[in-house]
């Protein structure tokens, strides 16, 4: 009998998953400004480093747009095609 290793998701992965869910369900809409990283970390009871790393991944996927000195905003990924470029809609 062979058993596969069990891998627990990191807190960063869980953060990313939760944020993606909020975006895809419309809880966070295109153009919405996110609270500061410090506030997100405090409300989710995680470190600010996890939030920062997670937001960077989401921005890289085209879901968020970071505007220096202005904040982090939800991208209009459906109209801007951010996810298609990464294969999310092609099942890759």
PDB file of N, CA and C in Angstrom:
ATOM      1  N   UNK A   1       0.847  -1.172   0.000  1.00  0.00           N
ATOM      2  CA  UNK A   1       0.000   0.000   0.000  1.00  0.00           C
ATOM      3  C   UNK A   1       0.897   1.240   0.000  1.00  0.00           C
ATOM      4  N   UNK A   2       0.590   2.156  -0.904  1.00  0.00           N
ATOM      5  CA  UNK A   2       1.398   3.370  -0.998  1.00  0.00           C
ATOM      6  C   UNK A   2       0.569   4.575  -0.557  1.00  0.00           C
ATOM      7  N   UNK A   3       1.180   5.433   0.248  1.00  0.00           N
ATOM      8  CA  UNK A   3       0.525   6.653   0.708  1.00  0.00           C
ATOM      9  C   UNK A   3       1.216   7.855   0.094  1.00  0.00           C
ATOM     10  N   UNK A   4       0.433   8.830  -0.283  1.00  0.00           N
ATOM     11  CA  UNK A   4       0.966  10.073  -0.842  1.00  0.00           C
ATOM     12  C   UNK A   4       1.257  11.045   0.294  1.00  0.00           C
ATOM     13  N   UNK A   5       2.292  11.852   0.145  1.00  0.00           N
ATOM     14  CA  UNK A   5       2.583  12.835   1.193  1.00  0.00           C
ATOM     15  C   UNK A   5       1.456  13.860   1.309  1.00  0.00           C
ATOM     16  N   UNK A   6       1.247  14.308   2.515  1.00  0.00           N
ATOM     17  CA  UNK A   6       0.235  15.338   2.779  1.00  0.00           C
ATOM     18  C   UNK A   6       0.948  16.668   2.886  1.00  0.00           C
ATOM     19  N   UNK A   7       0.498  17.606   2.122  1.00  0.00           N
ATOM     20  CA  UNK A   7       1.100  18.936   2.158  1.00  0.00           C
ATOM     21  C   UNK A   7       0.060  19.942   2.647  1.00  0.00           C
ATOM     22  N   UNK A   8       0.397  20.624   3.708  1.00  0.00           N
ATOM     23  CA  UNK A   8      -0.487  21.658   4.223  1.00  0.00           C
ATOM     24  C   UNK A   8      -0.229  22.958   3.470  1.00  0.00           C
ATOM     25  N   UNK A   9      -1.297  23.648   3.157  1.00  0.00           N
ATOM     26  CA  UNK A   9      -1.158  24.940   2.483  1.00  0.00           C
ATOM     27  C   UNK A   9      -0.523  25.932   3.451  1.00  0.00           C
ATOM     28  N   UNK A  10       0.299  26.803   2.910  1.00  0.00           N
ATOM     29  CA  UNK A  10       0.905  27.833   3.751  1.00  0.00           C
ATOM     30  C   UNK A  10      -0.134  28.911   4.043  1.00  0.00           C
ATOM     31  N   UNK A  11       0.138  29.737   5.018  1.00  0.00           N
ATOM     32  CA  UNK A  11      -0.772  30.847   5.319  1.00  0.00           C
ATOM     33  C   UNK A  11      -0.880  31.797   4.130  1.00  0.00           C
ATOM     34  N   UNK A  12       0.214  31.963   3.406  1.00  0.00           N
ATOM     35  CA  UNK A  12       0.171  32.816   2.218  1.00  0.00           C
ATOM     36  C   UNK A  12      -0.776  32.225   1.185  1.00  0.00           C
ATOM     37  N   UNK A  13      -0.696  30.916   0.965  1.00  0.00           N
ATOM     38  CA  UNK A  13      -1.598  30.258   0.015  1.00  0.00           C
ATOM     39  C   UNK A  13      -3.053  30.401   0.451  1.00  0.00           C
ATOM     40  N   UNK A  14      -3.315  30.240   1.738  1.00  0.00           N
ATOM     41  CA  UNK A  14      -4.677  30.382   2.249  1.00  0.00           C
ATOM     42  C   UNK A  14      -5.178  31.817   2.092  1.00  0.00           C
ATOM     43  N   UNK A  15      -4.294  32.777   2.323  1.00  0.00           N
ATOM     44  CA  UNK A  15      -4.653  34.187   2.146  1.00  0.00           C
ATOM     45  C   UNK A  15      -5.013  34.451   0.684  1.00  0.00           C
ATOM     46  N   UNK A  16      -4.176  33.968  -0.234  1.00  0.00           N
ATOM     47  CA  UNK A  16      -4.412  34.170  -1.663  1.00  0.00           C
ATOM     48  C   UNK A  16      -5.741  33.544  -2.065  1.00  0.00           C
ATOM     49  N   UNK A  17      -5.981  32.339  -1.599  1.00  0.00           N
ATOM     50  CA  UNK A  17      -7.223  31.636  -1.925  1.00  0.00           C
ATOM     51  C   UNK A  17      -8.445  32.424  -1.439  1.00  0.00           C
ATOM     52  N   UNK A  18      -8.369  32.943  -0.226  1.00  0.00           N
ATOM     53  CA  UNK A  18      -9.491  33.707   0.322  1.00  0.00           C
ATOM     54  C   UNK A  18      -9.729  35.006  -0.455  1.00  0.00           C
ATOM     55  N   UNK A  19      -8.642  35.670  -0.822  1.00  0.00           N
ATOM     56  CA  UNK A  19      -8.780  36.912  -1.590  1.00  0.00           C
ATOM     57  C   UNK A  19      -9.336  36.631  -2.985  1.00  0.00           C
ATOM     58  N   UNK A  20      -8.863  35.555  -3.616  1.00  0.00           N
ATOM     59  CA  UNK A  20      -9.392  35.193  -4.933  1.00  0.00           C
ATOM     60  C   UNK A  20     -10.891  34.920  -4.847  1.00  0.00           C
ATOM     61  N   UNK A  21     -11.300  34.234  -3.805  1.00  0.00           N
ATOM     62  CA  UNK A  21     -12.718  33.920  -3.626  1.00  0.00           C
ATOM     63  C   UNK A  21     -13.534  35.208  -3.499  1.00  0.00           C
ATOM     64  N   UNK A  22     -13.037  36.169  -2.733  1.00  0.00           N
ATOM     65  CA  UNK A  22     -13.744  37.444  -2.569  1.00  0.00           C
ATOM     66  C   UNK A  22     -13.849  38.199  -3.901  1.00  0.00           C
ATOM     67  N   UNK A  23     -12.826  38.089  -4.718  1.00  0.00           N
ATOM     68  CA  UNK A  23     -12.836  38.777  -6.018  1.00  0.00           C
ATOM     69  C   UNK A  23     -13.771  38.055  -6.985  1.00  0.00           C
ATOM     70  N   UNK A  24     -13.653  36.734  -7.073  1.00  0.00           N
ATOM     71  CA  UNK A  24     -14.441  35.974  -8.043  1.00  0.00           C
ATOM     72  C   UNK A  24     -15.930  35.943  -7.705  1.00  0.00           C
ATOM     73  N   UNK A  25     -16.268  36.056  -6.425  1.00  0.00           N
ATOM     74  CA  UNK A  25     -17.686  36.067  -6.044  1.00  0.00           C
ATOM     75  C   UNK A  25     -18.282  37.464  -6.110  1.00  0.00           C
ATOM     76  N   UNK A  26     -17.445  38.473  -6.329  1.00  0.00           N
ATOM     77  CA  UNK A  26     -17.949  39.840  -6.424  1.00  0.00           C
ATOM     78  C   UNK A  26     -18.004  40.581  -5.105  1.00  0.00           C
ATOM     79  N   UNK A  27     -17.566  39.925  -4.029  1.00  0.00           N
ATOM     80  CA  UNK A  27     -17.512  40.626  -2.742  1.00  0.00           C
ATOM     81  C   UNK A  27     -16.546  41.809  -2.850  1.00  0.00           C
ATOM     82  N   UNK A  28     -15.450  41.598  -3.574  1.00  0.00           N
ATOM     83  CA  UNK A  28     -14.541  42.681  -3.936  1.00  0.00           C
ATOM     84  C   UNK A  28     -14.720  42.917  -5.426  1.00  0.00           C
ATOM     85  N   UNK A  29     -15.088  44.121  -5.793  1.00  0.00           N
ATOM     86  CA  UNK A  29     -15.372  44.437  -7.186  1.00  0.00           C
ATOM     87  C   UNK A  29     -14.242  45.231  -7.829  1.00  0.00           C
ATOM     88  N   UNK A  30     -14.202  45.186  -9.155  1.00  0.00           N
ATOM     89  CA  UNK A  30     -13.199  45.951  -9.900  1.00  0.00           C
ATOM     90  C   UNK A  30     -13.238  47.406  -9.470  1.00  0.00           C
ATOM     91  N   UNK A  31     -12.080  47.946  -9.152  1.00  0.00           N
ATOM     92  CA  UNK A  31     -11.975  49.336  -8.719  1.00  0.00           C
ATOM     93  C   UNK A  31     -11.995  49.523  -7.216  1.00  0.00           C
ATOM     94  N   UNK A  32     -12.429  48.505  -6.469  1.00  0.00           N
ATOM     95  CA  UNK A  32     -12.435  48.614  -5.006  1.00  0.00           C
ATOM     96  C   UNK A  32     -11.015  48.786  -4.497  1.00  0.00           C
ATOM     97  N   UNK A  33     -10.871  49.674  -3.542  1.00  0.00           N
ATOM     98  CA  UNK A  33      -9.566  49.878  -2.898  1.00  0.00           C
ATOM     99  C   UNK A  33      -9.507  49.018  -1.656  1.00  0.00           C
ATOM    100  N   UNK A  34      -8.420  48.275  -1.512  1.00  0.00           N
ATOM    101  CA  UNK A  34      -8.240  47.441  -0.336  1.00  0.00           C
ATOM    102  C   UNK A  34      -7.761  48.291   0.833  1.00  0.00           C
ATOM    103  N   UNK A  35      -8.075  47.864   2.050  1.00  0.00           N
ATOM    104  CA  UNK A  35      -7.527  48.552   3.216  1.00  0.00           C
ATOM    105  C   UNK A  35      -6.004  48.404   3.224  1.00  0.00           C
ATOM    106  N   UNK A  36      -5.325  49.205   4.012  1.00  0.00           N
ATOM    107  CA  UNK A  36      -3.862  49.056   4.122  1.00  0.00           C
ATOM    108  C   UNK A  36      -3.488  47.649   4.597  1.00  0.00           C
ATOM    109  N   UNK A  37      -2.318  47.200   4.193  1.00  0.00           N
ATOM    110  CA  UNK A  37      -1.848  45.857   4.559  1.00  0.00           C
ATOM    111  C   UNK A  37      -1.901  45.633   6.068  1.00  0.00           C
ATOM    112  N   UNK A  38      -1.541  46.635   6.813  1.00  0.00           N
ATOM    113  CA  UNK A  38      -1.529  46.535   8.286  1.00  0.00           C
ATOM    114  C   UNK A  38      -2.925  46.180   8.806  1.00  0.00           C
ATOM    115  N   UNK A  39      -3.961  46.821   8.254  1.00  0.00           N
ATOM    116  CA  UNK A  39      -5.340  46.560   8.692  1.00  0.00           C
ATOM    117  C   UNK A  39      -5.804  45.168   8.278  1.00  0.00           C
ATOM    118  N   UNK A  40      -5.459  44.761   7.064  1.00  0.00           N
ATOM    119  CA  UNK A  40      -5.838  43.424   6.599  1.00  0.00           C
ATOM    120  C   UNK A  40      -5.200  42.377   7.505  1.00  0.00           C
ATOM    121  N   UNK A  41      -3.908  42.542   7.787  1.00  0.00           N
ATOM    122  CA  UNK A  41      -3.184  41.591   8.637  1.00  0.00           C
ATOM    123  C   UNK A  41      -3.823  41.505  10.019  1.00  0.00           C
ATOM    124  N   UNK A  42      -4.158  42.642  10.579  1.00  0.00           N
ATOM    125  CA  UNK A  42      -4.747  42.663  11.921  1.00  0.00           C
ATOM    126  C   UNK A  42      -6.113  41.981  11.926  1.00  0.00           C
ATOM    127  N   UNK A  43      -6.953  42.276  10.942  1.00  0.00           N
ATOM    128  CA  UNK A  43      -8.301  41.706  10.926  1.00  0.00           C
ATOM    129  C   UNK A  43      -8.281  40.206  10.635  1.00  0.00           C
ATOM    130  N   UNK A  44      -7.293  39.737   9.872  1.00  0.00           N
ATOM    131  CA  UNK A  44      -7.201  38.313   9.548  1.00  0.00           C
ATOM    132  C   UNK A  44      -6.302  37.556  10.516  1.00  0.00           C
ATOM    133  N   UNK A  45      -5.682  38.274  11.432  1.00  0.00           N
ATOM    134  CA  UNK A  45      -4.792  37.706  12.449  1.00  0.00           C
ATOM    135  C   UNK A  45      -3.626  36.937  11.821  1.00  0.00           C
ATOM    136  N   UNK A  46      -3.010  37.577  10.828  1.00  0.00           N
ATOM    137  CA  UNK A  46      -1.816  37.036  10.176  1.00  0.00           C
ATOM    138  C   UNK A  46      -0.775  38.149  10.115  1.00  0.00           C
ATOM    139  N   UNK A  47       0.437  37.805   9.720  1.00  0.00           N
ATOM    140  CA  UNK A  47       1.482  38.821   9.670  1.00  0.00           C
ATOM    141  C   UNK A  47       1.330  39.707   8.431  1.00  0.00           C
ATOM    142  N   UNK A  48       1.862  40.881   8.538  1.00  0.00           N
ATOM    143  CA  UNK A  48       1.833  41.815   7.413  1.00  0.00           C
ATOM    144  C   UNK A  48       2.683  41.289   6.256  1.00  0.00           C
ATOM    145  N   UNK A  49       3.702  40.506   6.565  1.00  0.00           N
ATOM    146  CA  UNK A  49       4.538  39.898   5.524  1.00  0.00           C
ATOM    147  C   UNK A  49       3.716  38.949   4.664  1.00  0.00           C
ATOM    148  N   UNK A  50       2.855  38.155   5.287  1.00  0.00           N
ATOM    149  CA  UNK A  50       1.981  37.235   4.545  1.00  0.00           C
ATOM    150  C   UNK A  50       1.063  38.020   3.626  1.00  0.00           C
ATOM    151  N   UNK A  51       0.491  39.088   4.146  1.00  0.00           N
ATOM    152  CA  UNK A  51      -0.401  39.928   3.336  1.00  0.00           C
ATOM    153  C   UNK A  51       0.371  40.526   2.165  1.00  0.00           C
ATOM    154  N   UNK A  52       1.545  41.076   2.441  1.00  0.00           N
ATOM    155  CA  UNK A  52       2.355  41.695   1.395  1.00  0.00           C
ATOM    156  C   UNK A  52       2.714  40.694   0.304  1.00  0.00           C
ATOM    157  N   UNK A  53       3.160  39.501   0.699  1.00  0.00           N
ATOM    158  CA  UNK A  53       3.525  38.472  -0.270  1.00  0.00           C
ATOM    159  C   UNK A  53       2.312  38.015  -1.075  1.00  0.00           C
ATOM    160  N   UNK A  54       1.196  37.846  -0.405  1.00  0.00           N
ATOM    161  CA  UNK A  54      -0.027  37.412  -1.078  1.00  0.00           C
ATOM    162  C   UNK A  54      -0.537  38.442  -2.072  1.00  0.00           C
ATOM    163  N   UNK A  55      -0.502  39.708  -1.682  1.00  0.00           N
ATOM    164  CA  UNK A  55      -0.948  40.767  -2.587  1.00  0.00           C
ATOM    165  C   UNK A  55      -0.041  40.859  -3.806  1.00  0.00           C
ATOM    166  N   UNK A  56       1.251  40.607  -3.608  1.00  0.00           N
ATOM    167  CA  UNK A  56       2.182  40.625  -4.741  1.00  0.00           C
ATOM    168  C   UNK A  56       1.852  39.505  -5.733  1.00  0.00           C
ATOM    169  N   UNK A  57       1.512  38.340  -5.224  1.00  0.00           N
ATOM    170  CA  UNK A  57       1.135  37.221  -6.093  1.00  0.00           C
ATOM    171  C   UNK A  57      -0.148  37.559  -6.856  1.00  0.00           C
ATOM    172  N   UNK A  58      -1.134  38.095  -6.143  1.00  0.00           N
ATOM    173  CA  UNK A  58      -2.410  38.455  -6.778  1.00  0.00           C
ATOM    174  C   UNK A  58      -2.221  39.550  -7.825  1.00  0.00           C
ATOM    175  N   UNK A  59      -1.328  40.476  -7.571  1.00  0.00           N
ATOM    176  CA  UNK A  59      -1.027  41.521  -8.562  1.00  0.00           C
ATOM    177  C   UNK A  59      -0.352  40.897  -9.778  1.00  0.00           C
ATOM    178  N   UNK A  60       0.530  39.947  -9.548  1.00  0.00           N
ATOM    179  CA  UNK A  60       1.192  39.256 -10.641  1.00  0.00           C
ATOM    180  C   UNK A  60       0.226  38.457 -11.501  1.00  0.00           C
ATOM    181  N   UNK A  61      -0.857  38.013 -10.899  1.00  0.00           N
ATOM    182  CA  UNK A  61      -1.884  37.258 -11.628  1.00  0.00           C
ATOM    183  C   UNK A  61      -2.878  38.178 -12.343  1.00  0.00           C
ATOM    184  N   UNK A  62      -2.735  39.476 -12.116  1.00  0.00           N
ATOM    185  CA  UNK A  62      -3.621  40.417 -12.777  1.00  0.00           C
ATOM    186  C   UNK A  62      -4.917  40.691 -12.042  1.00  0.00           C
ATOM    187  N   UNK A  63      -5.021  40.235 -10.791  1.00  0.00           N
ATOM    188  CA  UNK A  63      -6.241  40.454 -10.019  1.00  0.00           C
ATOM    189  C   UNK A  63      -6.225  41.770  -9.252  1.00  0.00           C
ATOM    190  N   UNK A  64      -5.040  42.230  -8.911  1.00  0.00           N
ATOM    191  CA  UNK A  64      -4.893  43.471  -8.160  1.00  0.00           C
ATOM    192  C   UNK A  64      -3.941  44.402  -8.894  1.00  0.00           C
ATOM    193  N   UNK A  65      -4.102  45.674  -8.615  1.00  0.00           N
ATOM    194  CA  UNK A  65      -3.206  46.684  -9.176  1.00  0.00           C
ATOM    195  C   UNK A  65      -2.692  47.530  -8.013  1.00  0.00           C
ATOM    196  N   UNK A  66      -1.371  47.555  -7.847  1.00  0.00           N
ATOM    197  CA  UNK A  66      -0.763  48.335  -6.771  1.00  0.00           C
ATOM    198  C   UNK A  66      -0.319  49.666  -7.363  1.00  0.00           C
ATOM    199  N   UNK A  67      -0.874  50.743  -6.802  1.00  0.00           N
ATOM    200  CA  UNK A  67      -0.539  52.093  -7.256  1.00  0.00           C
ATOM    201  C   UNK A  67       0.232  52.772  -6.128  1.00  0.00           C
ATOM    202  N   UNK A  68       1.534  53.012  -6.338  1.00  0.00           N
ATOM    203  CA  UNK A  68       2.337  53.629  -5.279  1.00  0.00           C
ATOM    204  C   UNK A  68       1.695  54.915  -4.750  1.00  0.00           C
ATOM    205  N   UNK A  69       1.692  55.047  -3.445  1.00  0.00           N
ATOM    206  CA  UNK A  69       1.164  56.206  -2.722  1.00  0.00           C
ATOM    207  C   UNK A  69      -0.350  56.376  -2.832  1.00  0.00           C
ATOM    208  N   UNK A  70      -1.011  55.437  -3.498  1.00  0.00           N
ATOM    209  CA  UNK A  70      -2.476  55.508  -3.647  1.00  0.00           C
ATOM    210  C   UNK A  70      -3.160  54.322  -2.986  1.00  0.00           C
ATOM    211  N   UNK A  71      -2.573  53.131  -3.162  1.00  0.00           N
ATOM    212  CA  UNK A  71      -3.169  51.952  -2.559  1.00  0.00           C
ATOM    213  C   UNK A  71      -3.198  50.769  -3.505  1.00  0.00           C
ATOM    214  N   UNK A  72      -3.901  49.739  -3.063  1.00  0.00           N
ATOM    215  CA  UNK A  72      -4.055  48.517  -3.851  1.00  0.00           C
ATOM    216  C   UNK A  72      -5.513  48.398  -4.247  1.00  0.00           C
ATOM    217  N   UNK A  73      -5.743  48.166  -5.535  1.00  0.00           N
ATOM    218  CA  UNK A  73      -7.090  48.145  -6.085  1.00  0.00           C
ATOM    219  C   UNK A  73      -7.358  46.817  -6.789  1.00  0.00           C
ATOM    220  N   UNK A  74      -8.635  46.419  -6.783  1.00  0.00           N
ATOM    221  CA  UNK A  74      -9.035  45.231  -7.528  1.00  0.00           C
ATOM    222  C   UNK A  74      -9.044  45.605  -9.004  1.00  0.00           C
ATOM    223  N   UNK A  75      -8.356  44.800  -9.808  1.00  0.00           N
ATOM    224  CA  UNK A  75      -8.279  45.049 -11.246  1.00  0.00           C
ATOM    225  C   UNK A  75      -9.579  44.638 -11.928  1.00  0.00           C
ATOM    226  N   UNK A  76      -9.818  45.221 -13.073  1.00  0.00           N
ATOM    227  CA  UNK A  76     -10.939  44.829 -13.916  1.00  0.00           C
ATOM    228  C   UNK A  76     -10.427  43.709 -14.825  1.00  0.00           C
ATOM    229  N   UNK A  77     -10.142  42.558 -14.212  1.00  0.00           N
ATOM    230  CA  UNK A  77      -9.476  41.471 -14.929  1.00  0.00           C
ATOM    231  C   UNK A  77     -10.306  40.900 -16.072  1.00  0.00           C
ATOM    232  N   UNK A  78     -11.632  40.984 -15.982  1.00  0.00           N
ATOM    233  CA  UNK A  78     -12.465  40.452 -17.068  1.00  0.00           C
ATOM    234  C   UNK A  78     -12.315  41.276 -18.342  1.00  0.00           C
ATOM    235  N   UNK A  79     -12.240  42.585 -18.195  1.00  0.00           N
ATOM    236  CA  UNK A  79     -12.120  43.457 -19.362  1.00  0.00           C
ATOM    237  C   UNK A  79     -10.674  43.689 -19.781  1.00  0.00           C
ATOM    238  N   UNK A  80      -9.754  43.558 -18.845  1.00  0.00           N
ATOM    239  CA  UNK A  80      -8.347  43.800 -19.160  1.00  0.00           C
ATOM    240  C   UNK A  80      -7.624  42.523 -19.564  1.00  0.00           C
ATOM    241  N   UNK A  81      -8.279  41.376 -19.394  1.00  0.00           N
ATOM    242  CA  UNK A  81      -7.689  40.115 -19.834  1.00  0.00           C
ATOM    243  C   UNK A  81      -6.539  39.612 -19.001  1.00  0.00           C
ATOM    244  N   UNK A  82      -6.411  40.062 -17.762  1.00  0.00           N
ATOM    245  CA  UNK A  82      -5.288  39.660 -16.929  1.00  0.00           C
ATOM    246  C   UNK A  82      -5.201  38.166 -16.686  1.00  0.00           C
ATOM    247  N   UNK A  83      -6.317  37.519 -16.420  1.00  0.00           N
ATOM    248  CA  UNK A  83      -6.282  36.103 -16.107  1.00  0.00           C
ATOM    249  C   UNK A  83      -6.074  35.236 -17.337  1.00  0.00           C
ATOM    250  N   UNK A  84      -6.589  35.636 -18.471  1.00  0.00           N
ATOM    251  CA  UNK A  84      -6.438  34.847 -19.690  1.00  0.00           C
ATOM    252  C   UNK A  84      -4.969  34.661 -20.037  1.00  0.00           C
ATOM    253  N   UNK A  85      -4.188  35.678 -19.789  1.00  0.00           N
ATOM    254  CA  UNK A  85      -2.766  35.609 -20.091  1.00  0.00           C
ATOM    255  C   UNK A  85      -2.058  34.562 -19.250  1.00  0.00           C
ATOM    256  N   UNK A  86      -2.630  34.236 -18.103  1.00  0.00           N
ATOM    257  CA  UNK A  86      -2.014  33.271 -17.198  1.00  0.00           C
ATOM    258  C   UNK A  86      -2.643  31.890 -17.298  1.00  0.00           C
ATOM    259  N   UNK A  87      -3.608  31.708 -18.201  1.00  0.00           N
ATOM    260  CA  UNK A  87      -4.205  30.397 -18.409  1.00  0.00           C
ATOM    261  C   UNK A  87      -5.300  30.003 -17.432  1.00  0.00           C
ATOM    262  N   UNK A  88      -5.798  30.930 -16.628  1.00  0.00           N
ATOM    263  CA  UNK A  88      -6.811  30.575 -15.636  1.00  0.00           C
ATOM    264  C   UNK A  88      -8.121  30.130 -16.277  1.00  0.00           C
ATOM    265  N   UNK A  89      -8.480  30.710 -17.418  1.00  0.00           N
ATOM    266  CA  UNK A  89      -9.736  30.347 -18.052  1.00  0.00           C
ATOM    267  C   UNK A  89      -9.577  29.185 -19.024  1.00  0.00           C
ATOM    268  N   UNK A  90      -8.366  28.697 -19.215  1.00  0.00           N
ATOM    269  CA  UNK A  90      -8.161  27.588 -20.121  1.00  0.00           C
ATOM    270  C   UNK A  90      -7.892  26.297 -19.341  1.00  0.00           C
ATOM    271  N   UNK A  91      -8.062  26.341 -18.028  1.00  0.00           N
ATOM    272  CA  UNK A  91      -7.876  25.161 -17.207  1.00  0.00           C
ATOM    273  C   UNK A  91      -6.449  24.716 -17.043  1.00  0.00           C
ATOM    274  N   UNK A  92      -5.519  25.620 -17.184  1.00  0.00           N
ATOM    275  CA  UNK A  92      -4.105  25.256 -17.045  1.00  0.00           C
ATOM    276  C   UNK A  92      -3.650  25.448 -15.624  1.00  0.00           C
TER     277      UNK A  92
END
